[in-house]
CSV table of C-alpha atoms in Angstrom, one decimal:
chain,number,residue,atom,x,y,z
A,61,MET,CA,152.6,-19.8,51.2
A,62,LYS,CA,148.8,-19.9,51.6
A,63,LEU,CA,147.6,-21.7,54.7
A,64,PRO,CA,144.2,-21.5,56.5
A,65,GLY,CA,144.2,-20.0,59.9
A,66,HIS,CA,145.4,-22.0,62.8
A,67,ASP,CA,142.6,-21.0,65.2
A,68,ALA,CA,140.5,-24.0,64.3
A,69,MET,CA,143.3,-26.2,65.6
A,70,ALA,CA,143.1,-24.8,69.1
A,71,ARG,CA,142.3,-27.2,71.8
A,72,GLN,CA,138.6,-27.6,72.4
A,73,PRO,CA,137.1,-27.6,75.9
A,74,GLY,CA,137.5,-31.0,77.5
A,75,ASP,CA,140.3,-31.9,75.1
A,76,ASP,CA,142.6,-33.8,77.4
A,77,LEU,CA,144.6,-37.0,77.6
A,78,ALA,CA,141.5,-38.9,78.6
A,79,THR,CA,140.1,-38.5,75.1
A,80,HIS,CA,143.3,-39.8,73.4
A,81,ARG,CA,142.4,-43.5,73.6
A,82,VAL,CA,143.1,-46.5,71.4
A,83,LYS,CA,140.1,-48.5,70.2
A,84,LEU,CA,140.7,-52.0,68.9
A,85,PRO,CA,138.3,-53.5,66.3
A,86,ARG,CA,135.7,-55.8,67.7
A,87,LYS,CA,132.5,-57.5,66.6
A,88,VAL,CA,129.3,-55.5,66.6
A,89,VAL,CA,127.1,-56.5,69.5
A,90,ASP,CA,123.8,-55.2,70.9
A,91,ARG,CA,123.6,-51.7,72.0
A,92,PRO,CA,124.2,-51.1,75.8
A,93,ILE,CA,120.6,-49.8,76.2
A,94,ARG,CA,119.2,-52.9,74.6
A,95,GLN,CA,121.4,-55.2,76.8
A,96,VAL,CA,120.3,-53.4,79.9
A,97,ALA,CA,116.7,-53.6,78.8
A,98,LYS,CA,117.0,-57.4,78.3
A,99,ARG,CA,118.4,-57.9,81.7
A,100,LEU,CA,115.7,-55.8,83.4
A,101,LEU,CA,113.0,-57.8,81.6
A,102,MET,CA,114.6,-61.0,82.7
A,103,ALA,CA,114.8,-59.7,86.3
A,104,LEU,CA,111.2,-58.6,86.1
A,105,ALA,CA,110.2,-62.0,84.8
A,106,VAL,CA,111.9,-63.8,87.7
A,107,LEU,CA,110.2,-61.4,90.2
A,108,VAL,CA,106.8,-62.1,88.7
A,109,ALA,CA,107.3,-65.8,88.6
A,110,THR,CA,108.4,-65.8,92.3
A,111,ALA,CA,105.3,-63.7,93.3
A,112,PHE,CA,103.0,-66.2,91.6
A,113,VAL,CA,104.8,-69.2,93.2
A,114,VAL,CA,104.3,-67.6,96.6
A,115,TYR,CA,100.7,-66.6,95.8
A,116,ALA,CA,99.9,-70.2,94.7
A,117,ASP,CA,100.9,-71.4,98.1
A,118,ARG,CA,99.6,-68.4,100.1
A,119,ASP,CA,97.9,-70.6,102.7
A,120,GLY,CA,101.4,-71.7,103.8
A,121,TYR,CA,102.5,-68.1,104.7
A,122,HIS,CA,101.7,-65.9,107.6
A,123,ASP,CA,101.5,-62.1,107.5
A,124,ASP,CA,102.0,-60.3,110.8
A,125,ALA,CA,99.7,-57.5,109.6
A,126,ASP,CA,96.4,-59.4,109.0
A,127,GLY,CA,97.4,-63.1,108.9
A,128,THR,CA,96.4,-63.6,105.3
A,129,LEU,CA,98.3,-63.2,102.0
A,130,ASP,CA,96.9,-61.5,98.9
A,131,LEU,CA,98.6,-60.9,95.5
A,132,LEU,CA,100.1,-57.6,96.7
A,133,ASP,CA,101.6,-59.4,99.7
A,134,ALA,CA,103.0,-62.0,97.4
A,135,PHE,CA,104.8,-59.4,95.2
A,136,TYR,CA,106.0,-57.7,98.4
A,137,TYR,CA,107.4,-60.9,99.7
A,138,ALA,CA,109.0,-61.8,96.4
A,139,THR,CA,110.7,-58.3,96.2
A,140,VAL,CA,112.2,-58.3,99.7
A,141,THR,CA,113.2,-62.0,99.4
A,142,LEU,CA,114.9,-61.7,96.0
A,143,SER,CA,116.7,-58.6,97.1
A,144,THR,CA,117.8,-60.4,100.3
A,145,THR,CA,116.2,-57.7,102.4
A,146,GLY,CA,114.0,-60.1,104.4
A,147,TYR,CA,112.0,-57.9,106.9
A,148,GLY,CA,110.5,-61.1,108.4
A,149,ASP,CA,106.9,-59.7,108.5
A,150,ILE,CA,105.8,-62.4,106.1
A,151,THR,CA,107.1,-65.9,106.8
A,152,PRO,CA,106.6,-69.4,105.4
A,153,VAL,CA,105.0,-71.5,108.2
A,154,SER,CA,103.8,-74.7,106.4
A,155,ASP,CA,106.1,-77.5,105.3
A,156,SER,CA,105.2,-77.0,101.6
A,157,ALA,CA,105.9,-73.2,101.8
A,158,ARG,CA,109.3,-73.9,103.3
A,159,LEU,CA,110.2,-76.6,100.8
A,160,THR,CA,109.1,-74.1,98.0
A,161,ASN,CA,111.5,-71.5,99.5
A,162,ILE,CA,114.3,-74.1,99.6
A,163,PHE,CA,114.0,-75.5,96.1
A,164,VAL,CA,112.3,-72.7,94.2
A,165,ILE,CA,112.6,-69.3,95.8
A,166,THR,CA,116.3,-69.6,96.7
A,167,PRO,CA,117.4,-70.6,93.1
A,168,LEU,CA,115.2,-67.7,91.8
A,169,ARG,CA,116.9,-65.4,94.3
A,170,VAL,CA,120.3,-66.4,93.0
A,171,LEU,CA,119.2,-66.0,89.4
A,172,PHE,CA,117.8,-62.6,90.2
A,173,LEU,CA,121.1,-61.4,91.7
A,174,ILE,CA,123.1,-62.9,88.8
A,175,ILE,CA,121.0,-60.9,86.4
A,176,LEU,CA,121.4,-57.6,88.2
A,177,VAL,CA,125.0,-58.0,89.2
A,178,GLY,CA,125.9,-59.6,85.9
A,179,THR,CA,125.9,-56.3,84.1
A,180,THR,CA,128.6,-54.9,86.4
A,181,LEU,CA,130.6,-58.1,86.2
A,182,GLU,CA,130.4,-58.0,82.4
A,183,VAL,CA,131.6,-54.4,82.3
A,184,LEU,CA,134.6,-55.2,84.6
A,185,THR,CA,135.4,-58.3,82.6
A,186,GLU,CA,135.2,-56.4,79.3
A,187,ARG,CA,137.5,-53.7,80.6
A,188,THR,CA,140.0,-56.3,81.7
A,189,ARG,CA,139.8,-58.1,78.4
A,190,GLU,CA,140.1,-54.8,76.5
A,191,GLU,CA,143.2,-53.7,78.5
A,192,TRP,CA,144.8,-57.1,77.9
A,193,ARG,CA,144.1,-56.8,74.1
A,194,LEU,CA,145.5,-53.3,74.1
A,195,ASN,CA,148.7,-54.3,75.9
A,196,ARG,CA,149.1,-57.3,73.6
A,197,TRP,CA,148.6,-55.1,70.5
A,198,ARG,CA,151.2,-52.6,71.7
A,199,SER,CA,153.8,-55.3,72.2
A,200,THR,CA,153.3,-56.9,68.8
A,201,VAL,CA,152.5,-54.1,66.4
A,202,ARG,CA,155.4,-53.5,64.0
A,203,ASP,CA,155.8,-52.1,60.5
A,204,HIS,CA,152.2,-51.0,60.4
A,205,THR,CA,150.5,-48.2,58.4
A,206,VAL,CA,149.2,-45.1,60.2
A,207,VAL,CA,146.4,-43.1,58.5
A,208,ILE,CA,145.8,-39.6,59.7
A,209,GLY,CA,142.2,-38.7,58.9
A,210,PHE,CA,139.4,-41.1,58.0
A,211,GLY,CA,137.6,-39.0,55.5
A,212,THR,CA,137.1,-39.6,51.8
A,213,LYS,CA,140.9,-39.4,51.1
A,214,GLY,CA,141.8,-41.5,54.1
A,215,ARG,CA,139.3,-44.3,53.4
A,216,SER,CA,140.3,-44.5,49.7
A,217,ALA,CA,144.0,-44.7,50.7
A,218,ILE,CA,143.3,-47.5,53.2
A,219,GLN,CA,141.2,-49.4,50.6
A,220,THR,CA,144.1,-49.1,48.1
A,221,VAL,CA,146.8,-50.4,50.4
A,222,CYS,CA,144.6,-53.2,51.7
A,223,ALA,CA,144.0,-54.2,48.1
A,224,THR,CA,147.7,-55.0,47.8
A,225,GLY,CA,147.4,-57.6,50.6
A,226,LEU,CA,147.9,-55.4,53.7
A,227,LYS,CA,145.8,-56.8,56.6
A,228,LYS,CA,143.3,-54.6,58.4
A,229,GLU,CA,144.9,-55.2,61.8
A,230,GLN,CA,148.1,-53.6,60.4
A,231,VAL,CA,146.3,-50.3,59.8
A,232,VAL,CA,145.9,-47.7,62.6
A,233,VAL,CA,143.5,-44.7,62.0
A,234,VAL,CA,143.9,-41.4,63.9
A,235,ASP,CA,141.1,-38.9,63.9
A,236,PRO,CA,139.8,-36.4,66.4
A,237,SER,CA,136.2,-37.6,66.1
A,238,SER,CA,135.1,-40.5,68.3
A,239,LYS,CA,132.3,-41.3,65.9
A,240,VAL,CA,134.7,-41.6,63.0
A,241,ILE,CA,137.0,-43.9,65.1
A,242,ASP,CA,133.9,-46.0,66.0
A,243,ALA,CA,133.2,-46.4,62.2
A,244,ALA,CA,136.9,-47.3,61.6
A,245,SER,CA,136.8,-49.9,64.4
A,246,ALA,CA,133.6,-51.4,63.0
A,247,GLU,CA,135.4,-51.9,59.7
A,248,GLY,CA,138.2,-53.8,61.4
A,249,TYR,CA,140.9,-51.1,61.9
A,250,VAL,CA,142.6,-50.0,65.1
A,251,GLY,CA,141.6,-46.4,65.9
A,252,VAL,CA,143.1,-43.7,68.0
A,253,VAL,CA,140.9,-40.7,69.1
A,254,GLY,CA,142.9,-37.4,69.3
A,255,ASP,CA,144.5,-34.5,67.6
A,256,ALA,CA,147.3,-36.0,65.4
A,257,THR,CA,149.3,-32.7,65.6
A,258,ARG,CA,150.2,-33.7,69.1
A,259,SER,CA,153.1,-36.1,69.6
A,260,ASP,CA,151.4,-38.0,72.5
A,261,VAL,CA,148.5,-38.9,70.2
A,262,LEU,CA,150.9,-40.2,67.5
A,263,LYS,CA,152.8,-42.1,70.1
A,264,ARG,CA,149.6,-43.9,71.1
A,265,ALA,CA,149.4,-45.0,67.4
A,266,GLU,CA,152.9,-46.3,67.7
A,267,VAL,CA,154.1,-44.0,64.9
A,268,ASP,CA,157.7,-44.5,65.9
A,269,ARG,CA,157.4,-48.2,64.8
A,270,ALA,CA,155.3,-47.6,61.7
A,271,ARG,CA,156.5,-48.4,58.1
A,272,GLN,CA,154.1,-46.0,56.3
A,273,ILE,CA,152.2,-42.9,57.3
A,274,ILE,CA,149.4,-41.5,55.3
A,275,VAL,CA,148.5,-37.9,56.1
A,276,ALA,CA,145.0,-37.1,54.9
A,277,PRO,CA,143.4,-34.4,57.1
A,278,GLN,CA,140.9,-31.9,55.9
A,279,ARG,CA,143.2,-28.9,56.3
A,280,ASP,CA,146.6,-28.1,54.8
A,281,ASP,CA,148.0,-26.5,57.9
A,282,THR,CA,147.0,-29.7,59.9
A,283,ALA,CA,148.8,-31.8,57.3
A,284,VAL,CA,152.0,-29.7,57.7
A,285,LEU,CA,152.1,-30.0,61.5
A,286,VAL,CA,151.2,-33.7,61.4
A,287,THR,CA,153.9,-34.4,58.9
A,288,LEU,CA,156.5,-32.5,60.9
A,289,THR,CA,155.6,-34.2,64.1
A,290,ALA,CA,155.5,-37.7,62.5
A,291,ARG,CA,158.9,-37.2,60.9
A,292,GLN,CA,160.4,-36.2,64.2
A,293,LEU,CA,159.1,-39.4,65.8
A,294,ASN,CA,160.0,-41.7,62.9
A,295,ARG,CA,163.0,-40.9,60.7
A,296,SER,CA,162.7,-44.0,58.5
A,297,ALA,CA,159.0,-44.3,57.7
A,298,LYS,CA,157.6,-43.4,54.3
A,299,ILE,CA,155.3,-40.4,54.7
A,300,VAL,CA,152.7,-39.6,52.0
A,301,ALA,CA,150.6,-36.5,52.5
A,302,ALA,CA,147.7,-34.8,50.7
A,303,VAL,CA,147.1,-31.1,50.4
A,304,ARG,CA,144.4,-29.1,48.7
A,305,GLU,CA,146.5,-26.2,47.4
A,306,GLU,CA,149.6,-26.9,45.2
A,307,GLU,CA,151.5,-24.0,46.6
A,308,ASN,CA,151.5,-25.8,50.0
A,309,ALA,CA,153.2,-29.0,48.6
A,310,PRO,CA,156.8,-27.7,48.9
A,311,LEU,CA,156.2,-26.9,52.6
A,312,LEU,CA,155.0,-30.4,53.2
A,313,LYS,CA,158.2,-31.8,51.5
A,314,GLN,CA,160.3,-29.6,53.7
A,315,SER,CA,158.4,-30.9,56.7
A,316,GLY,CA,159.5,-34.5,55.9
A,317,ALA,CA,157.0,-35.9,53.4
A,318,ASP,CA,158.3,-38.4,50.9
A,319,ALA,CA,155.5,-37.7,48.5
A,320,VAL,CA,152.8,-35.0,48.3
A,321,ILE,CA,149.5,-35.4,46.5
A,322,THR,CA,147.5,-32.3,45.5
A,323,SER,CA,143.9,-33.4,45.7
A,324,SER,CA,142.2,-30.5,44.1
A,325,GLY,CA,144.8,-30.2,41.4
A,326,ALA,CA,144.7,-33.9,40.6
A,327,ALA,CA,141.0,-33.9,40.4
A,328,GLY,CA,141.0,-30.8,38.2
A,329,ARG,CA,143.6,-32.3,35.8
A,330,LEU,CA,141.5,-35.5,35.6
A,331,LEU,CA,138.4,-33.4,34.8
A,332,GLY,CA,140.3,-31.5,32.1
A,333,LEU,CA,141.6,-34.8,30.6
A,334,SER,CA,138.1,-36.3,30.5
A,335,VAL,CA,136.8,-33.2,28.7
A,336,LEU,CA,139.6,-33.4,26.0
A,337,SER,CA,139.5,-37.2,25.8
A,338,PRO,CA,136.8,-39.2,27.7
A,339,ALA,CA,138.6,-42.4,26.8
A,340,ALA,CA,141.9,-41.2,28.3
A,341,GLY,CA,140.0,-40.0,31.4
A,342,MET,CA,138.5,-43.5,31.8
A,343,VAL,CA,141.9,-45.1,31.5
A,344,MET,CA,143.3,-42.8,34.2
A,345,GLU,CA,140.4,-43.5,36.5
A,346,ASP,CA,140.9,-47.2,35.9
A,347,LEU,CA,144.6,-46.9,36.9
A,348,ILE,CA,143.7,-45.0,40.0
A,349,GLN,CA,141.2,-47.7,41.2
A,350,GLN,CA,143.2,-50.5,42.7
A,351,GLY,CA,142.2,-54.1,42.2
A,352,SER,CA,140.2,-53.8,38.9
A,353,GLY,CA,141.1,-53.4,35.3
A,354,LEU,CA,144.6,-51.9,35.0
A,355,ASP,CA,146.8,-51.3,38.1
A,356,ILE,CA,150.1,-49.4,38.6
A,357,ALA,CA,152.6,-51.5,40.6
A,358,GLU,CA,156.2,-51.2,41.7
A,359,ARG,CA,158.4,-54.2,41.8
A,360,PRO,CA,162.2,-55.0,41.8
A,361,VAL,CA,164.2,-55.9,38.8
A,362,VAL,CA,164.7,-59.7,38.5
A,363,ARG,CA,168.0,-61.2,37.5
A,364,ALA,CA,166.7,-62.3,34.1
A,365,GLU,CA,166.0,-58.6,33.3
A,366,VAL,CA,169.4,-57.3,34.2
A,367,GLY,CA,171.2,-55.9,31.1
A,368,ARG,CA,167.9,-55.4,29.2
A,369,SER,CA,166.2,-52.1,28.4
A,370,PRO,CA,162.8,-51.3,30.0
A,371,ARG,CA,161.0,-52.1,26.7
A,372,GLU,CA,162.5,-55.6,26.6
A,373,THR,CA,160.7,-56.7,29.8
A,374,ASP,CA,157.5,-58.7,29.8
A,375,ASP,CA,155.6,-56.0,31.7
A,376,LEU,CA,154.7,-52.5,30.5
A,377,VAL,CA,157.3,-50.3,32.2
A,378,VAL,CA,156.5,-46.6,32.6
A,379,SER,CA,159.3,-45.6,34.9
A,380,VAL,CA,162.5,-46.8,36.5
A,381,VAL,CA,163.4,-46.0,40.1
A,382,ARG,CA,167.2,-45.7,40.3
A,383,GLY,CA,168.6,-44.4,43.6
A,384,HIS,CA,167.2,-40.9,44.2
A,385,ARG,CA,165.7,-40.5,40.8
A,386,VAL,CA,162.5,-41.7,39.0
A,387,LEU,CA,163.3,-41.9,35.3
A,388,GLY,CA,160.9,-42.3,32.4
A,389,TYR,CA,161.0,-45.5,30.4
A,390,ASP,CA,162.5,-43.7,27.4
A,391,ASP,CA,165.2,-41.7,29.4
A,392,PRO,CA,168.5,-42.4,27.7
A,393,SER,CA,170.3,-42.2,31.0
A,394,ILE,CA,168.8,-45.5,32.0
A,395,GLY,CA,170.8,-47.6,29.5
A,396,THR,CA,170.1,-51.1,30.7
A,397,LEU,CA,168.4,-52.3,33.8
A,398,GLN,CA,170.4,-52.9,37.0
A,399,LEU,CA,169.7,-55.4,39.8
A,400,THR,CA,169.2,-52.5,42.3
A,401,ASP,CA,166.6,-50.8,40.1
A,402,ARG,CA,162.8,-50.9,40.7
A,403,LEU,CA,160.2,-50.8,38.0
A,404,ILE,CA,156.9,-48.9,37.9
A,405,THR,CA,154.7,-51.1,35.7
A,406,ILE,CA,151.1,-51.3,34.4
A,407,VAL,CA,149.7,-54.7,35.0
A,408,ARG,CA,146.3,-56.3,34.5
A,409,ALA,CA,144.5,-56.8,37.8
A,410,THR,CA,143.1,-60.2,38.4
A,411,PRO,CA,140.5,-61.2,41.1
A,412,GLY,CA,142.3,-62.7,44.2
A,413,ALA,CA,145.7,-61.5,43.1
A,414,HIS,CA,147.6,-59.0,45.2
A,415,VAL,CA,150.4,-56.8,44.0
A,416,ALA,CA,153.3,-56.7,46.5
A,417,PRO,CA,153.2,-53.4,48.2
A,418,HIS,CA,156.2,-51.0,48.2
A,419,THR,CA,158.3,-51.9,51.2
A,420,ARG,CA,161.3,-49.6,50.9
A,421,PRO,CA,160.9,-45.8,51.2
A,422,LEU,CA,162.5,-43.8,48.4
A,423,PRO,CA,165.6,-42.0,49.6
A,424,ARG,CA,165.1,-38.3,50.2
A,425,ASP,CA,167.5,-35.6,49.0
């Protein structure tokens, strides 16, 4: 067995339970700095407006210092008034100044406080709303798809399963990078920040109630540990894992993976096929890309097909799934199709049409 060293998987400083959080998708809004800047500008505008209102009626105010009111005094009075400090050294003495304080300064004071306190209230409200959404999500999520790693492999896997009709809210992405999870949330997926080799992180992703688990980390040793942990938490889910080295595939299957994809080997074989036959390489690439051209789909045998051979069906059948075995279309042991069989077919992808995703894990030996 050839596995990279395990030292890179050691816990980093500050890696604690606080970092293992769930992020639900939400609409993109202004950056926090921009929101705060807007509120400060609004508060400053209220302050300036108040100062000029006071200065315009400066003859109706009395300053204990020198008896007169200049522009600086107006800004000083506006500041201590809007902040509800009220030292009392500058007071309105005329009827017009007092009416202005009642009908203008007081509403401006309330507006000023709302702007400043509004940020704190908004944060508290957002936290409460987010907590409510999280609890609601945990109580309703069932039969979802968990994707470990949101790199090139993970993104492509998500795009493929979503092309079959799976909703984005039924996909949970687990990745140790908060920036990666932010990107996943921005695309509409639920994200969990944390090390997927730890069972508490996978529990936050509700792995025990998932239907499918896609393991696509950057390292083979991580894939093995994640697969082993996920299988312990969920005995019935279908687990598909990716590795770089073919010699590590048997270890992943022993850890509980239903299917193992060798990324480097598959890419190399596609390169070799494209060299020998560019047309064949184009066909294979077309089959890999879901939703365009030709697609590979799995479906059950319908009653009208029972008793026929694979070649007598309307679709182009390449394999027959029977129990624990996947048989080629020309395997003589197939005989005729049975109602419990499933067919692997090549179909023409049409815009807006979704191929029903595989909903039953293949039995493991």
